[in-house]
Amino acid sequence: MIIGLISDPHANIHALEAVLQDVDRVRPDISVCLGDFVGYGAFPNEVISTLRERCAISLAGNHDLCVLESPLVPIDSLNEVAAEAVLWTRGRLTSASRDFLLSLSSRAELEGFQLAHASPRDPVMEYVIDAVTAYANFEQEDFEAAVVGHTHVPAVFYVANGDVDGGRIVSPEPEATIGLPGSRVILNPGGVGQPRDGDPRASWGILDTISRTFTVRRIEYPVAQAQAAIVELGLPSFLAERLAVGI
Ligand code: ZN
């Protein structure tokens, strides 16, 4: 099965539309959204209504839960600009968007792969950003393969010969395909709506469960349009500025 992996669209409809055009070129058998539909960007309802039609599985991210006022993610657990964006989003979310987010879990399973927004042991909040955190997850949870989002950084972590290794997948041009290494693996397709690895292009992933390969693709999109909407609609200007540099 070819699985399209979309994560962290964060209300950036311009990035999402560019990625979905690329998804249409690749034509995966199924598409999954790993969460954080909302927060940071200016188009939460548009992103939700677009993705709910496209993704067979959708997960709730920490920003989605915070917008819903879930006790799992109190607003003071977010930094100042993220919290401001949550308050902005709460004031604009339609009841249909809210009902959709309320219907989501933060973890699922597909073709033997554990899917979580954040990490296998903490599907809502933990950032699997380094091998130490990956090691803790391999130790505590019984899974062979997992896919997570949340960091907005494409990455692969794996167990080989008893050690945990791996890290960020560096700027593919325009894509990087790797065979799944080791005996156990955690994959991250990077972020669609707010990349944070110094590459402003939107990032999404393709998992081939038969050939056991993982591909990250980076897609240009009209960043200036996403920035203009953020500023015009009164979100913090830093949220516009960071899109230009991918931080
Ligand atoms: Zn996120």
Tab-separated table of C-alpha atoms and ligand atoms in Angstrom:
chain	number	residue	atom	x	y	z
A	1	MET	CA	0.000	0.000	0.000
A	2	ILE	CA	1.169	3.527	-0.819
A	3	ILE	CA	0.256	5.884	2.044
A	4	GLY	CA	0.362	9.669	1.666
A	5	LEU	CA	1.442	11.298	4.934
A	6	ILE	CA	0.316	14.862	5.589
A	7	SER	CA	1.124	16.509	8.897
A	8	ASP	CA	0.808	19.891	10.575
A	9	PRO	CA	-1.060	21.857	7.886
A	10	HIS	CA	-1.681	24.551	10.539
A	11	ALA	CA	-4.366	26.490	8.677
A	12	ASN	CA	-2.014	27.243	5.759
A	13	ILE	CA	-4.301	26.640	2.785
A	14	HIS	CA	-1.723	27.875	0.264
A	15	ALA	CA	0.824	25.264	1.355
A	16	LEU	CA	-1.847	22.575	1.598
A	17	GLU	CA	-3.184	23.182	-1.923
A	18	ALA	CA	0.331	22.959	-3.377
A	19	VAL	CA	0.952	19.716	-1.508
A	20	LEU	CA	-2.375	18.241	-2.599
A	21	GLN	CA	-1.524	18.973	-6.239
A	22	ASP	CA	1.607	16.909	-5.695
A	23	VAL	CA	-0.426	14.196	-3.924
A	24	ASP	CA	-2.579	14.043	-7.060
A	25	ARG	CA	0.540	13.440	-9.149
A	26	VAL	CA	1.729	10.622	-6.850
A	27	ARG	CA	-1.759	9.140	-6.296
A	28	PRO	CA	-1.228	7.201	-3.040
A	29	ASP	CA	-3.747	4.466	-2.198
A	30	ILE	CA	-4.743	6.314	0.948
A	31	SER	CA	-3.904	9.637	2.595
A	32	VAL	CA	-3.548	10.288	6.305
A	33	CYS	CA	-3.392	13.571	8.246
A	34	LEU	CA	-1.321	13.343	11.417
A	35	GLY	CA	-2.910	16.410	13.015
A	36	ASP	CA	-2.583	20.099	13.836
A	37	PHE	CA	-5.095	21.167	11.236
A	38	VAL	CA	-5.321	24.574	12.911
A	39	GLY	CA	-3.183	27.131	14.715
A	40	TYR	CA	-0.660	29.638	13.282
A	41	GLY	CA	-2.264	30.122	9.863
A	42	ALA	CA	-5.244	32.148	8.638
A	43	PHE	CA	-7.465	29.466	7.073
A	44	PRO	CA	-8.506	26.880	9.691
A	45	ASN	CA	-11.950	26.090	8.274
A	46	GLU	CA	-10.706	25.856	4.694
A	47	VAL	CA	-7.915	23.460	5.693
A	48	ILE	CA	-10.306	21.248	7.660
A	49	SER	CA	-12.941	21.112	4.927
A	50	THR	CA	-10.285	20.318	2.304
A	51	LEU	CA	-8.561	17.581	4.286
A	52	ARG	CA	-11.649	15.867	5.647
A	53	GLU	CA	-12.519	15.022	2.035
A	54	ARG	CA	-9.019	13.786	1.241
A	55	CYS	CA	-7.834	11.804	4.259
A	56	ALA	CA	-9.186	8.406	5.260
A	57	ILE	CA	-7.569	8.760	8.691
A	58	SER	CA	-7.129	12.040	10.562
A	59	LEU	CA	-5.580	12.561	13.983
A	60	ALA	CA	-5.951	15.398	16.494
A	61	GLY	CA	-2.818	17.428	17.247
A	62	ASN	CA	-2.040	19.511	20.305
A	63	HIS	CA	-3.189	22.730	18.634
A	64	ASP	CA	-6.471	21.112	17.571
A	65	LEU	CA	-7.077	19.952	21.149
A	66	CYS	CA	-6.142	23.328	22.611
A	67	VAL	CA	-8.570	25.098	20.283
A	68	LEU	CA	-11.231	22.667	21.552
A	69	GLU	CA	-10.293	23.612	25.139
A	70	SER	CA	-9.298	20.019	25.908
A	71	PRO	CA	-7.767	19.571	29.385
A	72	LEU	CA	-4.994	17.578	27.660
A	73	VAL	CA	-3.557	20.813	26.218
A	74	PRO	CA	-4.061	23.868	28.449
A	75	ILE	CA	-3.406	27.110	26.619
A	76	ASP	CA	-0.527	27.987	28.959
A	77	SER	CA	1.341	24.912	27.682
A	78	LEU	CA	1.845	26.792	24.384
A	79	ASN	CA	4.221	29.667	23.720
A	80	GLU	CA	2.853	33.194	23.456
A	81	VAL	CA	2.315	33.396	19.689
A	82	ALA	CA	0.871	29.882	19.536
A	83	ALA	CA	-1.559	30.750	22.333
A	84	GLU	CA	-2.562	33.955	20.553
A	85	ALA	CA	-3.223	31.960	17.381
A	86	VAL	CA	-5.342	29.468	19.362
A	87	LEU	CA	-7.505	32.294	20.741
A	88	TRP	CA	-7.834	33.759	17.220
A	89	THR	CA	-8.829	30.348	15.862
A	90	ARG	CA	-11.412	29.733	18.593
A	91	GLY	CA	-13.186	32.893	17.462
A	92	ARG	CA	-13.385	31.760	13.843
A	93	LEU	CA	-13.932	28.025	13.889
A	94	THR	CA	-17.277	26.967	12.406
A	95	SER	CA	-19.409	24.431	14.247
A	96	ALA	CA	-18.774	21.945	11.412
A	97	SER	CA	-15.009	22.354	11.818
A	98	ARG	CA	-15.304	22.043	15.573
A	99	ASP	CA	-17.417	18.873	15.302
A	100	PHE	CA	-14.847	17.370	12.950
A	101	LEU	CA	-11.941	18.070	15.306
A	102	LEU	CA	-13.966	16.703	18.243
A	103	SER	CA	-14.388	13.417	16.361
A	104	LEU	CA	-10.630	12.777	16.124
A	105	SER	CA	-8.269	10.626	18.174
A	106	SER	CA	-4.531	11.348	18.442
A	107	ARG	CA	-3.462	7.840	17.459
A	108	ALA	CA	-4.430	5.110	14.986
A	109	GLU	CA	-2.993	2.038	13.280
A	110	LEU	CA	-2.600	1.328	9.564
A	111	GLU	CA	-0.917	-1.617	7.826
A	112	GLY	CA	1.066	-2.432	10.972
A	113	PHE	CA	2.253	1.172	11.403
A	114	GLN	CA	1.361	3.057	14.572
A	115	LEU	CA	0.214	6.573	13.728
A	116	ALA	CA	0.408	9.357	16.304
A	117	HIS	CA	0.477	13.130	16.185
A	118	ALA	CA	3.444	13.467	18.546
A	119	SER	CA	5.075	10.219	19.723
A	120	PRO	CA	4.126	6.562	20.271
A	121	ARG	CA	4.223	6.923	24.081
A	122	ASP	CA	2.688	10.424	24.192
A	123	PRO	CA	0.516	10.962	21.106
A	124	VAL	CA	-0.242	14.602	21.908
A	125	MET	CA	2.775	16.502	23.243
A	126	GLU	CA	6.201	14.818	23.029
A	127	TYR	CA	8.631	15.936	20.300
A	128	VAL	CA	10.628	13.049	18.779
A	129	ILE	CA	13.413	15.382	17.713
A	130	ASP	CA	16.492	13.308	18.591
A	131	ALA	CA	17.698	9.734	19.058
A	132	VAL	CA	17.436	9.997	22.859
A	133	THR	CA	13.692	10.632	22.681
A	134	ALA	CA	13.299	7.975	20.009
A	135	TYR	CA	15.169	5.515	22.256
A	136	ALA	CA	12.756	6.174	25.133
A	137	ASN	CA	9.835	5.433	22.837
A	138	PHE	CA	11.362	2.211	21.506
A	139	GLU	CA	12.003	1.175	25.135
A	140	GLN	CA	8.555	1.946	26.504
A	141	GLU	CA	6.240	1.051	23.644
A	142	ASP	CA	5.794	-2.212	21.785
A	143	PHE	CA	5.775	-1.254	18.103
A	144	GLU	CA	7.850	-2.087	15.058
A	145	ALA	CA	7.047	0.956	12.973
A	146	ALA	CA	5.488	4.294	13.786
A	147	VAL	CA	4.743	7.520	11.948
A	148	VAL	CA	4.549	10.819	13.831
A	149	GLY	CA	4.398	14.551	13.082
A	150	HIS	CA	4.469	17.479	15.543
A	151	THR	CA	8.121	18.560	15.108
A	152	HIS	CA	7.621	19.891	11.546
A	153	VAL	CA	11.010	18.339	10.724
A	154	PRO	CA	11.232	15.335	8.363
A	155	ALA	CA	13.156	12.565	10.083
A	156	VAL	CA	13.793	8.864	10.480
A	157	PHE	CA	14.898	7.120	13.689
A	158	TYR	CA	15.646	3.409	13.841
A	159	VAL	CA	16.997	0.514	15.890
A	160	ALA	CA	19.960	-1.346	14.398
A	161	ASN	CA	22.243	-3.751	16.263
A	162	GLY	CA	20.662	-2.679	19.547
A	163	ASP	CA	21.408	1.025	19.064
A	164	VAL	CA	19.065	3.868	18.157
A	165	ASP	CA	20.224	6.164	15.375
A	166	GLY	CA	18.872	8.551	12.788
A	167	GLY	CA	17.700	12.133	12.636
A	168	ARG	CA	16.559	14.810	10.288
A	169	ILE	CA	16.238	14.031	6.566
A	170	VAL	CA	18.173	16.884	5.002
A	171	SER	CA	16.667	19.060	2.243
A	172	PRO	CA	15.723	16.673	-0.551
A	173	GLU	CA	15.847	18.151	-4.075
A	174	PRO	CA	12.932	17.806	-4.521
A	175	GLU	CA	12.593	14.430	-2.829
A	176	ALA	CA	14.536	11.821	-0.871
A	177	THR	CA	13.658	8.121	-0.790
A	178	ILE	CA	15.149	5.778	1.788
A	179	GLY	CA	14.678	2.108	2.508
A	180	LEU	CA	13.323	1.607	6.027
A	181	PRO	CA	16.475	0.929	8.062
A	182	GLY	CA	16.947	-1.329	11.078
A	183	SER	CA	14.450	-3.575	12.820
A	184	ARG	CA	12.238	-0.814	14.247
A	185	VAL	CA	11.549	2.639	12.896
A	186	ILE	CA	9.909	6.016	13.635
A	187	LEU	CA	9.191	8.185	10.585
A	188	ASN	CA	8.227	11.859	10.363
A	189	PRO	CA	7.111	13.409	7.038
A	190	GLY	CA	7.786	17.001	8.186
A	191	GLY	CA	5.261	19.812	8.238
A	192	VAL	CA	2.996	21.117	5.473
A	193	GLY	CA	1.970	24.482	6.881
A	194	GLN	CA	4.966	25.650	8.901
A	195	PRO	CA	8.247	23.823	8.091
A	196	ARG	CA	10.865	24.254	10.823
A	197	ASP	CA	14.063	22.804	9.388
A	198	GLY	CA	15.293	25.943	7.657
A	199	ASP	CA	13.676	24.956	4.348
A	200	PRO	CA	10.501	27.002	3.727
A	201	ARG	CA	9.078	24.501	1.230
A	202	ALA	CA	6.088	22.464	2.431
A	203	SER	CA	6.974	18.891	3.351
A	204	TRP	CA	4.962	15.689	2.991
A	205	GLY	CA	5.738	11.967	2.930
A	206	ILE	CA	5.027	8.780	1.010
A	207	LEU	CA	5.249	5.416	2.748
A	208	ASP	CA	5.336	2.296	0.565
A	209	THR	CA	4.517	-0.625	2.865
A	210	ILE	CA	5.362	-3.242	0.219
A	211	SER	CA	8.809	-2.016	-0.881
A	212	ARG	CA	9.311	-0.588	2.651
A	213	THR	CA	10.506	2.779	1.423
A	214	PHE	CA	9.849	6.261	2.795
A	215	THR	CA	9.969	9.348	0.590
A	216	VAL	CA	9.932	12.982	1.681
A	217	ARG	CA	8.915	15.545	-0.905
A	218	ARG	CA	9.413	19.316	-0.610
A	219	ILE	CA	6.996	21.590	-2.443
A	220	GLU	CA	7.208	25.298	-3.252
A	221	TYR	CA	4.058	27.288	-2.553
A	222	PRO	CA	3.086	31.001	-2.596
A	223	VAL	CA	4.510	31.896	0.824
A	224	ALA	CA	3.805	35.628	0.303
A	225	GLN	CA	0.058	34.943	-0.005
A	226	ALA	CA	-0.008	32.931	3.222
A	227	GLN	CA	1.976	35.702	4.945
A	228	ALA	CA	-0.333	38.473	3.692
A	229	ALA	CA	-3.417	36.707	5.029
A	230	ILE	CA	-1.796	36.186	8.450
A	231	VAL	CA	-1.012	39.901	8.729
A	232	GLU	CA	-4.308	41.143	7.278
A	233	LEU	CA	-6.403	38.976	9.574
A	234	GLY	CA	-4.603	40.108	12.705
A	235	LEU	CA	-2.471	37.118	13.651
A	236	PRO	CA	0.994	37.817	15.134
A	237	SER	CA	3.361	39.057	12.394
A	238	PHE	CA	6.065	36.633	13.552
A	239	LEU	CA	3.871	33.819	12.256
A	240	ALA	CA	4.136	35.358	8.793
A	241	GLU	CA	7.859	36.095	9.019
A	242	ARG	CA	8.840	32.554	10.026
A	243	LEU	CA	7.220	31.050	6.916
A	244	ALA	CA	9.789	32.770	4.691
A	245	VAL	CA	12.699	31.050	6.389
A	246	GLY	CA	11.170	27.775	7.550
A	247	ILE	CA	11.666	28.115	11.297
B	1	ZN	ZN	2.290	21.365	14.664
